[in-house]
Amino acid sequence: MRGTPRWSGEAAMRPFLDLPFDLRLIVYDLILADHQFVLQSKQPSNAHFRLLYTCRQVYYEAADTFRTYVSLRNEFQVERFHHYIFSSPETALSVRCADVANDGRIVETLRTGHAAPASQLYRILAKLTSLEKLRVFDVRRYHPFTMNVPQLRYHLDFEGAMYPTGIHNDGATLPHLTSYWLYLDPSTRVAPFDRLPSDRVRSLRLSGDCHLIPNASFPALRHLTIRSVTSNSFDRIRFNSVFAGSQLESFTHAQGHRLGFEIRNGHLESLLDGPGRCLRKLVLLGSSRLSTSVIASCLRSLPMLEYFALSLVTVNELREDFILALGPSLRTLKLQVTHAWYAVALFDEERIICNSLEERVLSSKSPLDTIYVSFHSYLMTEDGREERWKRIAHAQHLTLNIGPWEDNEET
């Protein structure tokens, strides 16, 4: 985000600049959206700004779009950006989406009792008055440095380090976020909405050692993702109580860690009994505690479901053929069946699932247009099943992908 542009490739950009202006604006939006994609919880950089310095025309066309997003990955970047918005306050007003690395530490002076965040991140967030979407990561490099002296002590306060109370905060009020996503390590303790208001949040992603506060309400929530949540408080969660006022359109769960929260039958039933009764997208990854009867019941109770992704880890049962419960509104199906390392593969039951897929999903009357499947290789080679499915999909103009897909599912 340098002050004076230095153009590097105006001639090379000429074919792109010959496109209609409206198309170029769409391209800028797509570039930014692609840049913001999070892969394996790795925080994006600010590399999207480099495009602004290739050509004067691109700078003036794309600057407003690109400056709606900023990523601060360490204290070095925090300090530089704070200096930049101090000299150019209008830049802070244009930021609507921010990715930040939160140190989470509060430094307290024992002699005076004064406490303040170790990082200067809170000063920047106070100036981002137009902020709508916030994604928070752990700090990987360049932690804030303070003198380690006997008069100082640290304590952790995840949201308090971003939005402290009781100290000068540049007169800012707390933002009413529409999107709040946490990409945290399993050991990072966090109490979402301990400081931030939750009433306007439409999209929420939870991770880490997460403890929801009891009085949080989510009347606007439409999209919920839970991945690598290691807090045992989620074992007792009732979705129809905690998210009572929500009307979810999508729900995603992935255990993500060996100590992560595992969704069970009671959890799924409480979801569908309350906020998830009108789901259009349901993603369940690494599920080993769900029975096939509950999965089938779930599918029957979701008449508007359009996207269903299930990665099922079998232990001792695969009794019910839940393929028969798929509804007519479904357009995308992703299914992966494996078995736990300590369990025996249920080939006979899995074969029934395969046969139902071929008869019901790959038929000419099926409403689906995208299918991802991954079964044991023994079953896919049996009687030429894999090659037969590919021929059927080609004839029916279906998008068919055979093989593991879970790692590429966006969570």
CSV table of C-alpha atoms in Angstrom, one decimal:
chain,number,residue,atom,x,y,z
A,1,MET,CA,0.0,0.0,0.0
A,2,ARG,CA,2.7,2.5,-1.0
A,3,GLY,CA,1.8,6.1,-1.4
A,4,THR,CA,3.3,6.9,-4.9
A,5,PRO,CA,2.5,4.3,-7.6
A,6,ARG,CA,5.4,3.1,-9.8
A,7,TRP,CA,4.1,1.5,-12.9
A,8,SER,CA,5.8,-1.7,-14.1
A,9,GLY,CA,3.8,-3.3,-17.0
A,10,GLU,CA,1.4,-0.9,-18.8
A,11,ALA,CA,2.2,-2.3,-22.2
A,12,ALA,CA,1.8,-5.9,-21.0
A,13,MET,CA,-1.7,-5.1,-19.6
A,14,ARG,CA,-3.0,-3.8,-22.9
A,15,PRO,CA,-4.9,-7.0,-23.9
A,16,PHE,CA,-6.7,-6.9,-20.6
A,17,LEU,CA,-7.4,-3.2,-20.8
A,18,ASP,CA,-9.1,-3.7,-24.2
A,19,LEU,CA,-11.9,-5.6,-22.4
A,20,PRO,CA,-15.1,-3.7,-21.7
A,21,PHE,CA,-14.9,-1.7,-18.4
A,22,ASP,CA,-17.7,-3.7,-16.8
A,23,LEU,CA,-15.9,-6.9,-17.4
A,24,ARG,CA,-12.7,-5.6,-15.9
A,25,LEU,CA,-14.5,-4.7,-12.7
A,26,ILE,CA,-15.8,-8.2,-12.5
A,27,VAL,CA,-12.3,-9.5,-13.0
A,28,TYR,CA,-11.1,-7.3,-10.1
A,29,ASP,CA,-13.8,-8.8,-7.8
A,30,LEU,CA,-12.8,-12.3,-8.8
A,31,ILE,CA,-9.1,-11.7,-8.2
A,32,LEU,CA,-9.8,-10.4,-4.7
A,33,ALA,CA,-12.2,-13.2,-3.9
A,34,ASP,CA,-9.6,-15.8,-5.1
A,35,HIS,CA,-6.9,-14.1,-3.1
A,36,GLN,CA,-9.0,-14.2,0.1
A,37,PHE,CA,-9.5,-18.0,-0.1
A,38,VAL,CA,-8.1,-19.7,3.0
A,39,LEU,CA,-6.3,-22.9,2.5
A,40,GLN,CA,-5.4,-25.1,5.5
A,41,SER,CA,-6.1,-22.2,7.9
A,42,LYS,CA,-3.2,-20.2,6.4
A,43,GLN,CA,-3.8,-16.4,6.5
A,44,PRO,CA,-3.7,-14.7,3.2
A,45,SER,CA,-1.2,-12.0,2.5
A,46,ASN,CA,-1.5,-8.4,1.0
A,47,ALA,CA,-0.1,-9.5,-2.3
A,48,HIS,CA,-3.3,-8.4,-4.1
A,49,PHE,CA,-2.1,-4.8,-3.9
A,50,ARG,CA,0.8,-5.6,-6.2
A,51,LEU,CA,-1.5,-5.6,-9.1
A,52,LEU,CA,-2.3,-1.9,-8.5
A,53,TYR,CA,1.3,-1.0,-9.4
A,54,THR,CA,1.4,-2.7,-12.8
A,55,CYS,CA,-0.5,0.0,-14.7
A,56,ARG,CA,-1.9,3.5,-14.0
A,57,GLN,CA,-5.3,2.6,-15.4
A,58,VAL,CA,-5.5,-0.6,-13.3
A,59,TYR,CA,-4.6,1.4,-10.2
A,60,TYR,CA,-7.4,3.8,-10.6
A,61,GLU,CA,-9.9,1.2,-11.6
A,62,ALA,CA,-9.1,-1.5,-9.0
A,63,ALA,CA,-7.9,0.6,-6.0
A,64,ASP,CA,-11.4,1.1,-4.5
A,65,THR,CA,-12.1,-2.7,-4.7
A,66,PHE,CA,-8.7,-3.9,-3.4
A,67,ARG,CA,-8.7,-1.5,-0.5
A,68,THR,CA,-11.8,-2.9,1.0
A,69,TYR,CA,-9.6,-5.8,2.3
A,70,VAL,CA,-6.5,-5.9,4.4
A,71,SER,CA,-4.5,-8.7,6.0
A,72,LEU,CA,-2.3,-8.1,9.0
A,73,ARG,CA,-0.2,-11.2,9.8
A,74,ASN,CA,2.2,-10.0,12.4
A,75,GLU,CA,3.1,-7.0,14.6
A,76,PHE,CA,5.5,-5.6,11.9
A,77,GLN,CA,2.6,-5.3,9.5
A,78,VAL,CA,0.3,-4.0,12.2
A,79,GLU,CA,2.7,-1.1,13.0
A,80,ARG,CA,3.2,-0.2,9.3
A,81,PHE,CA,-0.5,-0.2,8.6
A,82,HIS,CA,-1.2,1.9,11.7
A,83,HIS,CA,1.3,4.4,10.5
A,84,TYR,CA,-0.2,4.4,7.0
A,85,ILE,CA,-3.8,5.0,8.2
A,86,PHE,CA,-2.6,7.7,10.5
A,87,SER,CA,-1.3,9.6,7.5
A,88,SER,CA,-4.2,8.5,5.2
A,89,PRO,CA,-7.4,8.2,7.4
A,90,GLU,CA,-9.7,7.6,4.4
A,91,THR,CA,-8.0,4.3,3.9
A,92,ALA,CA,-9.3,2.9,7.2
A,93,LEU,CA,-12.9,3.9,6.2
A,94,SER,CA,-12.7,1.9,3.0
A,95,VAL,CA,-11.8,-1.4,4.8
A,96,ARG,CA,-14.8,-3.8,5.0
A,97,CYS,CA,-13.1,-7.1,5.3
A,98,ALA,CA,-10.0,-7.8,7.5
A,99,ASP,CA,-7.9,-10.8,8.3
A,100,VAL,CA,-5.9,-10.3,11.5
A,101,ALA,CA,-3.4,-12.3,13.6
A,102,ASN,CA,-4.4,-11.8,17.2
A,103,ASP,CA,-1.7,-12.2,19.9
A,104,GLY,CA,-4.4,-12.4,22.6
A,105,ARG,CA,-2.1,-11.2,25.4
A,106,ILE,CA,-2.9,-8.4,27.9
A,107,VAL,CA,0.1,-6.7,29.6
A,108,GLU,CA,-0.6,-5.5,33.2
A,109,THR,CA,1.7,-3.2,35.1
A,110,LEU,CA,1.6,-4.4,38.7
A,111,ARG,CA,2.7,-1.1,40.2
A,112,THR,CA,-0.1,0.9,38.6
A,113,GLY,CA,-2.6,-1.7,37.7
A,114,HIS,CA,-2.7,-0.4,34.1
A,115,ALA,CA,-3.5,-3.1,31.6
A,116,ALA,CA,-3.3,-2.9,27.8
A,117,PRO,CA,-3.0,-5.4,24.9
A,118,ALA,CA,0.5,-6.4,24.0
A,119,SER,CA,-0.2,-5.8,20.3
A,120,GLN,CA,-1.2,-2.5,18.7
A,121,LEU,CA,-3.8,-4.3,16.6
A,122,TYR,CA,-6.7,-2.9,18.7
A,123,ARG,CA,-5.7,0.7,17.6
A,124,ILE,CA,-6.2,-0.3,14.0
A,125,LEU,CA,-9.5,-2.1,14.6
A,126,ALA,CA,-10.8,0.9,16.4
A,127,LYS,CA,-10.3,2.9,13.2
A,128,LEU,CA,-12.0,0.4,10.9
A,129,THR,CA,-15.4,1.8,11.5
A,130,SER,CA,-16.8,0.3,8.2
A,131,LEU,CA,-15.7,-3.2,9.1
A,132,GLU,CA,-18.2,-5.9,8.3
A,133,LYS,CA,-16.2,-9.2,8.0
A,134,LEU,CA,-13.5,-10.2,10.4
A,135,ARG,CA,-11.4,-13.3,10.2
A,136,VAL,CA,-9.0,-14.0,13.1
A,137,PHE,CA,-5.8,-16.2,13.0
A,138,ASP,CA,-3.1,-17.0,15.4
A,139,VAL,CA,0.2,-15.1,15.2
A,140,ARG,CA,2.9,-17.2,13.4
A,141,ARG,CA,5.8,-14.8,13.3
A,142,TYR,CA,6.9,-11.5,14.9
A,143,HIS,CA,5.0,-11.5,18.1
A,144,PRO,CA,4.6,-8.2,19.9
A,145,PHE,CA,7.6,-7.5,22.1
A,146,THR,CA,7.6,-5.9,25.5
A,147,MET,CA,10.2,-5.8,28.1
A,148,ASN,CA,10.2,-8.8,30.4
A,149,VAL,CA,10.5,-7.0,33.8
A,150,PRO,CA,9.2,-8.0,37.2
A,151,GLN,CA,6.6,-5.2,37.2
A,152,LEU,CA,4.8,-6.7,34.2
A,153,ARG,CA,2.6,-9.8,33.9
A,154,TYR,CA,0.6,-11.2,31.1
A,155,HIS,CA,-2.8,-12.8,30.9
A,156,LEU,CA,-4.8,-14.0,27.9
A,157,ASP,CA,-8.0,-12.3,26.7
A,158,PHE,CA,-8.7,-13.2,23.1
A,159,GLU,CA,-11.3,-10.6,22.2
A,160,GLY,CA,-10.2,-8.2,24.9
A,161,ALA,CA,-6.8,-7.9,23.0
A,162,MET,CA,-8.7,-6.7,19.9
A,163,TYR,CA,-11.4,-4.7,21.5
A,164,PRO,CA,-10.3,-3.7,25.1
A,165,THR,CA,-12.5,-1.9,27.5
A,166,GLY,CA,-11.6,0.5,30.2
A,167,ILE,CA,-8.7,2.0,28.3
A,168,HIS,CA,-8.5,4.7,25.6
A,169,ASN,CA,-9.9,3.2,22.4
A,170,ASP,CA,-10.0,6.2,20.1
A,171,GLY,CA,-13.6,6.7,20.9
A,172,ALA,CA,-14.6,3.8,18.7
A,173,THR,CA,-17.7,1.7,19.2
A,174,LEU,CA,-17.8,-2.0,18.7
A,175,PRO,CA,-18.5,-3.1,15.1
A,176,HIS,CA,-21.6,-5.0,14.3
A,177,LEU,CA,-20.0,-7.7,12.2
A,178,THR,CA,-22.0,-9.7,9.6
A,179,SER,CA,-19.2,-12.3,9.3
A,180,TYR,CA,-16.9,-13.6,12.1
A,181,TRP,CA,-14.6,-16.5,11.3
A,182,LEU,CA,-12.0,-17.9,13.6
A,183,TYR,CA,-9.0,-19.9,12.2
A,184,LEU,CA,-7.3,-20.9,15.5
A,185,ASP,CA,-5.0,-23.6,16.7
A,186,PRO,CA,-6.7,-26.3,18.9
A,187,SER,CA,-5.0,-24.9,22.0
A,188,THR,CA,-6.0,-21.3,21.5
A,189,ARG,CA,-8.7,-20.4,24.1
A,190,VAL,CA,-11.4,-18.1,22.9
A,191,ALA,CA,-14.8,-16.9,24.2
A,192,PRO,CA,-16.6,-15.5,21.0
A,193,PHE,CA,-18.8,-12.5,21.6
A,194,ASP,CA,-17.4,-11.9,25.1
A,195,ARG,CA,-16.9,-8.3,23.8
A,196,LEU,CA,-18.3,-8.2,20.3
A,197,PRO,CA,-22.1,-8.1,19.7
A,198,SER,CA,-23.6,-11.1,18.0
A,199,ASP,CA,-27.0,-9.8,16.9
A,200,ARG,CA,-26.1,-9.1,13.2
A,201,VAL,CA,-23.7,-12.0,12.5
A,202,ARG,CA,-24.9,-13.9,9.5
A,203,SER,CA,-21.8,-16.1,9.0
A,204,LEU,CA,-19.9,-17.7,11.9
A,205,ARG,CA,-16.9,-20.0,12.0
A,206,LEU,CA,-15.7,-21.5,15.3
A,207,SER,CA,-12.4,-23.2,16.0
A,208,GLY,CA,-9.9,-23.7,18.8
A,209,ASP,CA,-10.6,-24.1,22.5
A,210,CYS,CA,-13.9,-22.3,22.0
A,211,HIS,CA,-16.4,-21.5,24.8
A,212,LEU,CA,-19.6,-19.7,23.7
A,213,ILE,CA,-20.9,-17.3,26.3
A,214,PRO,CA,-24.4,-18.2,27.6
A,215,ASN,CA,-26.2,-14.9,26.8
A,216,ALA,CA,-25.1,-14.7,23.1
A,217,SER,CA,-28.0,-14.6,20.7
A,218,PHE,CA,-27.9,-15.1,16.9
A,219,PRO,CA,-31.1,-13.9,15.3
A,220,ALA,CA,-29.4,-13.1,12.0
A,221,LEU,CA,-27.2,-16.2,11.7
A,222,ARG,CA,-27.6,-18.1,8.4
A,223,HIS,CA,-24.2,-20.0,8.0
A,224,LEU,CA,-22.4,-21.9,10.8
A,225,THR,CA,-19.1,-23.7,10.5
A,226,ILE,CA,-17.5,-25.7,13.3
A,227,ARG,CA,-14.0,-27.1,12.7
A,228,SER,CA,-11.3,-28.3,15.1
A,229,VAL,CA,-13.2,-27.1,18.2
A,230,THR,CA,-11.5,-28.8,21.2
A,231,SER,CA,-13.6,-27.4,24.0
A,232,ASN,CA,-15.5,-30.2,25.8
A,233,SER,CA,-18.4,-27.8,26.3
A,234,PHE,CA,-19.5,-28.5,22.8
A,235,ASP,CA,-20.1,-32.2,23.8
A,236,ARG,CA,-23.2,-30.9,25.7
A,237,ILE,CA,-24.3,-28.3,23.2
A,238,ARG,CA,-28.0,-28.3,22.1
A,239,PHE,CA,-28.2,-26.4,18.9
A,240,ASN,CA,-31.9,-25.7,19.3
A,241,SER,CA,-31.1,-23.9,22.5
A,242,VAL,CA,-27.8,-22.1,21.8
A,243,PHE,CA,-28.9,-21.0,18.3
A,244,ALA,CA,-32.6,-20.9,19.1
A,245,GLY,CA,-33.3,-17.7,17.1
A,246,SER,CA,-31.3,-18.7,14.0
A,247,GLN,CA,-32.5,-19.9,10.7
A,248,LEU,CA,-29.5,-21.6,9.2
A,249,GLU,CA,-29.1,-22.1,5.4
A,250,SER,CA,-25.8,-23.9,5.7
A,251,PHE,CA,-24.1,-26.0,8.4
A,252,THR,CA,-20.6,-27.4,8.3
A,253,HIS,CA,-18.9,-29.6,10.8
A,254,ALA,CA,-15.4,-31.1,10.7
A,255,GLN,CA,-13.7,-32.7,13.6
A,256,GLY,CA,-10.4,-31.5,12.2
A,257,HIS,CA,-8.2,-32.6,15.2
A,258,ARG,CA,-7.9,-35.8,17.2
A,259,LEU,CA,-9.3,-34.0,20.2
A,260,GLY,CA,-11.9,-32.1,18.2
A,261,PHE,CA,-15.6,-32.0,18.9
A,262,GLU,CA,-17.3,-35.0,17.4
A,263,ILE,CA,-20.9,-34.5,16.3
A,264,ARG,CA,-23.3,-37.2,17.6
A,265,ASN,CA,-26.8,-38.3,16.9
A,266,GLY,CA,-28.3,-35.9,19.6
A,267,HIS,CA,-26.4,-33.0,18.2
A,268,LEU,CA,-27.7,-33.5,14.6
A,269,GLU,CA,-31.2,-34.1,15.9
A,270,SER,CA,-31.2,-30.9,17.9
A,271,LEU,CA,-29.9,-29.0,14.9
A,272,LEU,CA,-32.7,-30.2,12.7
A,273,ASP,CA,-35.2,-29.6,15.5
A,274,GLY,CA,-34.4,-25.9,15.7
A,275,PRO,CA,-32.1,-23.7,13.5
A,276,GLY,CA,-31.4,-26.2,10.8
A,277,ARG,CA,-34.8,-27.3,9.7
A,278,CYS,CA,-34.5,-25.3,6.5
A,279,LEU,CA,-30.9,-26.1,5.6
A,280,ARG,CA,-29.9,-25.9,1.9
A,281,LYS,CA,-26.3,-27.0,2.5
A,282,LEU,CA,-25.1,-29.7,5.0
A,283,VAL,CA,-21.4,-30.7,5.3
A,284,LEU,CA,-20.3,-33.4,7.8
A,285,LEU,CA,-16.7,-34.4,7.6
A,286,GLY,CA,-14.9,-37.2,9.5
A,287,SER,CA,-18.1,-38.3,11.2
A,288,SER,CA,-17.7,-41.5,13.1
A,289,ARG,CA,-20.3,-41.1,15.8
A,290,LEU,CA,-23.4,-40.7,13.6
A,291,SER,CA,-25.6,-43.7,12.9
A,292,THR,CA,-26.9,-44.2,9.4
A,293,SER,CA,-30.5,-44.3,10.7
A,294,VAL,CA,-30.1,-40.7,12.0
A,295,ILE,CA,-28.4,-39.6,8.8
A,296,ALA,CA,-31.3,-41.0,6.8
A,297,SER,CA,-33.9,-39.4,9.1
A,298,CYS,CA,-32.0,-36.1,8.7
A,299,LEU,CA,-32.1,-36.3,4.9
A,300,ARG,CA,-35.9,-37.0,4.9
A,301,SER,CA,-36.5,-33.9,7.1
A,302,LEU,CA,-34.7,-31.5,4.8
A,303,PRO,CA,-36.9,-31.1,1.7
A,304,MET,CA,-34.9,-28.0,0.5
A,305,LEU,CA,-31.4,-29.5,0.8
A,306,GLU,CA,-29.4,-28.7,-2.3
A,307,TYR,CA,-25.8,-29.6,-1.2
A,308,PHE,CA,-24.9,-32.6,0.9
A,309,ALA,CA,-21.3,-33.6,1.7
A,310,LEU,CA,-20.7,-36.6,4.0
A,311,SER,CA,-17.4,-38.1,5.0
A,312,LEU,CA,-18.3,-41.1,7.0
A,313,VAL,CA,-15.9,-43.2,9.1
A,314,THR,CA,-17.5,-46.5,9.9
A,315,VAL,CA,-16.9,-48.4,13.1
A,316,ASN,CA,-19.4,-51.1,13.6
A,317,GLU,CA,-22.5,-50.2,11.5
A,318,LEU,CA,-23.7,-49.1,8.1
A,319,ARG,CA,-27.1,-50.6,8.4
A,320,GLU,CA,-29.4,-48.1,6.7
A,321,ASP,CA,-29.2,-47.2,3.0
A,322,PHE,CA,-29.4,-43.4,3.4
A,323,ILE,CA,-29.1,-42.9,-0.4
A,324,LEU,CA,-32.8,-43.8,-0.6
A,325,ALA,CA,-33.6,-40.7,1.6
A,326,LEU,CA,-32.0,-38.1,-0.7
A,327,GLY,CA,-34.6,-35.5,-1.6
A,328,PRO,CA,-35.6,-34.2,-5.1
A,329,SER,CA,-34.0,-30.7,-4.5
A,330,LEU,CA,-30.5,-32.1,-4.1
A,331,ARG,CA,-28.0,-30.9,-6.8
A,332,THR,CA,-24.6,-31.7,-5.4
A,333,LEU,CA,-23.7,-34.9,-3.5
A,334,LYS,CA,-20.3,-35.7,-2.0
A,335,LEU,CA,-19.9,-39.0,-0.3
A,336,GLN,CA,-16.8,-40.7,1.2
A,337,VAL,CA,-16.9,-43.9,3.2
A,338,THR,CA,-13.9,-45.2,5.0
A,339,HIS,CA,-13.4,-47.3,8.2
A,340,ALA,CA,-11.6,-46.5,11.4
A,341,TRP,CA,-8.1,-47.9,11.7
A,342,TYR,CA,-9.3,-50.2,14.5
A,343,ALA,CA,-12.4,-51.4,12.8
A,344,VAL,CA,-13.2,-53.9,10.0
A,345,ALA,CA,-14.3,-52.6,6.6
A,346,LEU,CA,-18.0,-53.2,6.0
A,347,PHE,CA,-17.8,-54.2,2.4
A,348,ASP,CA,-21.2,-55.8,2.1
A,349,GLU,CA,-23.1,-52.8,3.5
A,350,GLU,CA,-20.9,-50.4,1.5
A,351,ARG,CA,-21.7,-52.4,-1.7
A,352,ILE,CA,-25.4,-51.7,-1.0
A,353,ILE,CA,-24.7,-48.0,-0.9
A,354,CYS,CA,-22.8,-48.2,-4.2
A,355,ASN,CA,-25.7,-50.1,-5.9
A,356,SER,CA,-28.2,-47.5,-4.7
A,357,LEU,CA,-26.0,-44.7,-6.0
A,358,GLU,CA,-25.9,-46.3,-9.4
A,359,GLU,CA,-29.7,-47.0,-9.5
A,360,ARG,CA,-31.0,-43.8,-8.0
A,361,VAL,CA,-28.3,-41.1,-8.3
A,362,LEU,CA,-26.7,-41.9,-11.7
A,363,SER,CA,-30.0,-42.6,-13.4
A,364,SER,CA,-31.5,-40.3,-16.0
A,365,LYS,CA,-34.2,-39.2,-13.6
A,366,SER,CA,-31.8,-38.0,-11.0
A,367,PRO,CA,-31.9,-34.2,-10.3
A,368,LEU,CA,-28.2,-34.1,-9.4
A,369,ASP,CA,-25.6,-32.5,-11.6
A,370,THR,CA,-22.4,-32.9,-9.4
A,371,ILE,CA,-21.3,-36.1,-7.7
A,372,TYR,CA,-18.1,-36.7,-5.7
A,373,VAL,CA,-17.7,-40.3,-4.4
A,374,SER,CA,-14.9,-42.1,-2.6
A,375,PHE,CA,-15.2,-45.8,-1.6
A,376,HIS,CA,-12.8,-48.5,-0.8
A,377,SER,CA,-10.8,-49.3,-4.0
A,378,TYR,CA,-11.8,-53.0,-3.8
A,379,LEU,CA,-15.5,-52.0,-4.4
A,380,MET,CA,-14.7,-49.5,-7.2
A,381,THR,CA,-12.7,-52.1,-9.2
A,382,GLU,CA,-15.3,-54.8,-8.6
A,383,ASP,CA,-17.2,-55.7,-11.8
A,384,GLY,CA,-15.7,-52.6,-13.5
A,385,ARG,CA,-17.8,-50.3,-11.3
A,386,GLU,CA,-15.6,-47.2,-11.6
A,387,GLU,CA,-15.4,-47.3,-15.4
A,388,ARG,CA,-19.1,-48.1,-15.7
A,389,TRP,CA,-20.0,-45.0,-13.5
A,390,LYS,CA,-17.8,-42.8,-15.6
A,391,ARG,CA,-19.6,-43.9,-18.8
A,392,ILE,CA,-23.0,-43.3,-17.2
A,393,ALA,CA,-22.0,-39.9,-16.0
A,394,HIS,CA,-20.7,-38.9,-19.4
A,395,ALA,CA,-23.9,-40.1,-21.1
A,396,GLN,CA,-26.0,-38.2,-18.5
A,397,HIS,CA,-23.8,-35.1,-18.7
A,398,LEU,CA,-23.0,-35.3,-14.9
A,399,THR,CA,-19.9,-34.0,-13.2
A,400,LEU,CA,-18.5,-37.1,-11.6
A,401,ASN,CA,-15.3,-37.2,-9.5
A,402,ILE,CA,-14.1,-40.5,-8.1
A,403,GLY,CA,-11.5,-40.4,-5.3
A,404,PRO,CA,-10.8,-38.6,-2.0
A,405,TRP,CA,-12.3,-35.1,-1.9
A,406,GLU,CA,-12.5,-34.2,1.8
A,407,ASP,CA,-9.3,-32.2,1.9
A,408,ASN,CA,-10.5,-29.9,-0.8
A,409,GLU,CA,-13.8,-29.2,0.8
A,410,GLU,CA,-14.0,-25.6,2.0
A,411,THR,CA,-14.5,-25.4,5.7
